[in-house]
Backbone as numpy.savetxt, mean C-alpha at the origin, in Angstrom:
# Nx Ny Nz CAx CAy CAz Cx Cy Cz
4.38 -6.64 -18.97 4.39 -7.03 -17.58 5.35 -6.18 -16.75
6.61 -5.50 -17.55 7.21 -4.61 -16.99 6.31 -3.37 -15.96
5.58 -2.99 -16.67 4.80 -2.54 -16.19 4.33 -2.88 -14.67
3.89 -3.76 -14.76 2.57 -3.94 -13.50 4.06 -4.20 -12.05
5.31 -4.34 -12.64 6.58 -4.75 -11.53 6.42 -2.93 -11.13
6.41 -2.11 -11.78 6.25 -0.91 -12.00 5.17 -0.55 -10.55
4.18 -0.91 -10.95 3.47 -0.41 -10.24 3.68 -0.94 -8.37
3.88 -2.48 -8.69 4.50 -2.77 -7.32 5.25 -3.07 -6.69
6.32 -1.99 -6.93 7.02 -1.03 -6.75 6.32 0.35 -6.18
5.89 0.89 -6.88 5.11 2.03 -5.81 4.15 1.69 -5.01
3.54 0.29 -5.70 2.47 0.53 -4.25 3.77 0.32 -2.84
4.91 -0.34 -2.73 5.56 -0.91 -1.66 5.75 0.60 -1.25
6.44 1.39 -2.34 6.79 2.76 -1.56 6.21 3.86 -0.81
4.81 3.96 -1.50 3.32 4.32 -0.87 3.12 3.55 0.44
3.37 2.47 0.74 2.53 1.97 1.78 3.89 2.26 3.12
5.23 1.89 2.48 6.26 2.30 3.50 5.75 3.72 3.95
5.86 4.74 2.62 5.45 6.35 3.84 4.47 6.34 4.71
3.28 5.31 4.30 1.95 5.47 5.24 2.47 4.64 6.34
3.07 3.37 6.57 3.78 3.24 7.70 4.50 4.81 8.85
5.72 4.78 7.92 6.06 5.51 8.87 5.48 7.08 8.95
4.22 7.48 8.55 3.41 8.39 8.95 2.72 7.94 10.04
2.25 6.99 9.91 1.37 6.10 11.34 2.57 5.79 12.58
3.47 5.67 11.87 3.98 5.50 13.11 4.81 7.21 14.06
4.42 7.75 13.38 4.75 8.88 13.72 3.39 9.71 14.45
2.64 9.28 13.95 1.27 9.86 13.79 1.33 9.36 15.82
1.54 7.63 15.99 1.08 7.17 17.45 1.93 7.39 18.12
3.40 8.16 17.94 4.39 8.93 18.54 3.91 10.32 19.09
3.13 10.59 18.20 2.58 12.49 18.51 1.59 12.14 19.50
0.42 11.04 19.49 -0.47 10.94 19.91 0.00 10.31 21.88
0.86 9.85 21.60 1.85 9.68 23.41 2.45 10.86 23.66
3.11 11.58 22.78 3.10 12.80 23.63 2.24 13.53 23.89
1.07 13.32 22.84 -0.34 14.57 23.70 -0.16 15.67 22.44
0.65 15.57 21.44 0.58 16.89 20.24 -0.55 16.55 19.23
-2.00 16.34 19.85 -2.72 16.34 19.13 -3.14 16.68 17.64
-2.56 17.71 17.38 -2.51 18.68 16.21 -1.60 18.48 15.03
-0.45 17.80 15.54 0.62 17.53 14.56 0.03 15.43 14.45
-0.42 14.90 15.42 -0.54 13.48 15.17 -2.00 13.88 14.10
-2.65 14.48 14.35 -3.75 14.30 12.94 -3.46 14.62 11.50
-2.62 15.98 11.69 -1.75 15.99 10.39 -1.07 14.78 9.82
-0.43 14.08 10.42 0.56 12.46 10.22 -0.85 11.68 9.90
-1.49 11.66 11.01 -3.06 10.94 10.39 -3.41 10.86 8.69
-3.71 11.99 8.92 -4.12 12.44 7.37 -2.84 12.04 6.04
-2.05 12.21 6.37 -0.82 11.82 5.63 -0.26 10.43 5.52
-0.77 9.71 6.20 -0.58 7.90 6.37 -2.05 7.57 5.42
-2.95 8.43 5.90 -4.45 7.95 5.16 -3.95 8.36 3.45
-3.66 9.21 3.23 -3.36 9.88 1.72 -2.16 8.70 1.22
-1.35 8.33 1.64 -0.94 7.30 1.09 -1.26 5.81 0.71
-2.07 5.69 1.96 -2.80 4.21 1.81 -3.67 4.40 1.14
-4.21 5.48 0.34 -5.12 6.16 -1.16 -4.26 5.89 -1.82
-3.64 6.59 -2.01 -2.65 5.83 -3.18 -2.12 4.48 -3.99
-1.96 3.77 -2.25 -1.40 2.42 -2.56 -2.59 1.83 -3.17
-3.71 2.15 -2.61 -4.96 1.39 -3.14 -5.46 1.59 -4.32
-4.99 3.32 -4.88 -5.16 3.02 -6.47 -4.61 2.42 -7.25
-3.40 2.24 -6.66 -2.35 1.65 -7.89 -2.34 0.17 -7.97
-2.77 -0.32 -6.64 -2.64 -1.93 -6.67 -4.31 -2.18 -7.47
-5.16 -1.34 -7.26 -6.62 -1.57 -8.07 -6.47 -1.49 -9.73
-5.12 -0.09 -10.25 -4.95 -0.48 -11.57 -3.93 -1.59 -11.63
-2.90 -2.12 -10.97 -2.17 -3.21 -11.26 -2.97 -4.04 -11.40
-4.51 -4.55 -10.46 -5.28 -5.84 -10.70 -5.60 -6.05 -11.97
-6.03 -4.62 -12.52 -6.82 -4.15 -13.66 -5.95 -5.06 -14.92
-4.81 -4.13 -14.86 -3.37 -4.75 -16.12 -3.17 -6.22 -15.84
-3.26 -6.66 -14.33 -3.23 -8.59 -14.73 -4.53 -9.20 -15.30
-5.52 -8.67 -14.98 -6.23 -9.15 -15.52 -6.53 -8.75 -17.61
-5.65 -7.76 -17.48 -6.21 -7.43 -19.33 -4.77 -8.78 -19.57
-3.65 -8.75 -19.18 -2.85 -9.94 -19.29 -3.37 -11.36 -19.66
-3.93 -11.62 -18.53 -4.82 -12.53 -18.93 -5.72 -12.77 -20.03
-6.31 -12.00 -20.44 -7.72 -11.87 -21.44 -6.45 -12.26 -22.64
-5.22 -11.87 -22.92 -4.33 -11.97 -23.42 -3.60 -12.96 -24.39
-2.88 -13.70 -22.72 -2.16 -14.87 -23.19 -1.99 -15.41 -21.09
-1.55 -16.49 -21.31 -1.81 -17.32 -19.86 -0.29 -16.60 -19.26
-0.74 -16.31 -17.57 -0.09 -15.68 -17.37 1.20 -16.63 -16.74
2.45 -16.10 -17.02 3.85 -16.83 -16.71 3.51 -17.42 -14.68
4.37 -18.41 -14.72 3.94 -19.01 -13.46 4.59 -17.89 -12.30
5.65 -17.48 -12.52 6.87 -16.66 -12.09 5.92 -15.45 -11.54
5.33 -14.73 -12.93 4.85 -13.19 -12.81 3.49 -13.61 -11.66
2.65 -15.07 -11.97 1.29 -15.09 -10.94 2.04 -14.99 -9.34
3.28 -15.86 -9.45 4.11 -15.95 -7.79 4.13 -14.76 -7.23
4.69 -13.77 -7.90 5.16 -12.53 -7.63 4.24 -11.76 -7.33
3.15 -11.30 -8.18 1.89 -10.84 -7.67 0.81 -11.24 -6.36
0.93 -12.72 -6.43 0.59 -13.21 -4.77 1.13 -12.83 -4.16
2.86 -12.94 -3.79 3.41 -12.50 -2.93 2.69 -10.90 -2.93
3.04 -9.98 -3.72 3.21 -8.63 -3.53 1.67 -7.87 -3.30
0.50 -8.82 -3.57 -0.88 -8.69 -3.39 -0.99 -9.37 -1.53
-0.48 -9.85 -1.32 -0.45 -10.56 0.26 0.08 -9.52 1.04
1.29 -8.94 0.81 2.11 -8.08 1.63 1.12 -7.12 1.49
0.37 -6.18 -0.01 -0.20 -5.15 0.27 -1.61 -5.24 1.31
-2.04 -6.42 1.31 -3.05 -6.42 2.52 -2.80 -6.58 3.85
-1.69 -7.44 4.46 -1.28 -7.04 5.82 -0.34 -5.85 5.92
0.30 -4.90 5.27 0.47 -4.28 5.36 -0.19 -2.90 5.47
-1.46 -2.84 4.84 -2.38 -2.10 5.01 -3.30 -2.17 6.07
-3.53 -3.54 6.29 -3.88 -3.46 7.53 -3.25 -3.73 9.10
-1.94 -3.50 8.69 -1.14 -2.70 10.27 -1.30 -1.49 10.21
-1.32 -0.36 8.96 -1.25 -0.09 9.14 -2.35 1.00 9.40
-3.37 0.56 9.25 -5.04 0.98 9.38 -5.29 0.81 11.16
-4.46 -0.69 11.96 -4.00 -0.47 13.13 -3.65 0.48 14.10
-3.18 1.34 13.57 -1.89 1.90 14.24 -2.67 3.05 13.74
-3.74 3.55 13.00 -4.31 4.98 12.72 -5.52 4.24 13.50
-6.40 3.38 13.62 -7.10 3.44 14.99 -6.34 3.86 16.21
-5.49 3.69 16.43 -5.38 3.99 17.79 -5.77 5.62 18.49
């Protein structure tokens, strides 16, 4: 289970850079530097790839857990929490690259 704390852990760190790429990204895009806000674009999107692979293999590892032995009440808490944050967090920040 060490593991899967492992992973979210990076997804949090993945999704912080795609934050503050987006938010950099709608900084360029008020000043009018078209060229550098799509670059940040692209670089908020490449992370929120990321976050999404890793939280898709973390699902993967709770669920072989399961097939396992029943999972600790503690480790299911923790994964709600950290499965909740990765979806509103992804989607602010999917927000903020519409714009």
């Amino acid at each position: 289970m060490r593991k899967i704390l492992d992973y979210l852990d990076q997804i949090s760190d993945e999704l912080e850079s795609a934050k503050d790429y987006a938010e950099a990204y709608v900084q360029l895009k008020v000043d009018e530097d078209e060229e550098w806000a799509l670059k940040f674009k692209a670089m908020s999107e490449e992370e929120l790839n990321h976050a999404s692979n890793i939280h898709e293999l973390a699902a993967q590892s709770m669920d072989k857990v399961r097939e396992v032995c029943t999972m600790p009440a503690s480790m299911q808490e923790i994964w709600d929490k950290a499965h909740s944050r990765y979806v509103e967090k992804t989607a602010w920040v999917r927000q903020m690259l519409a714009m």
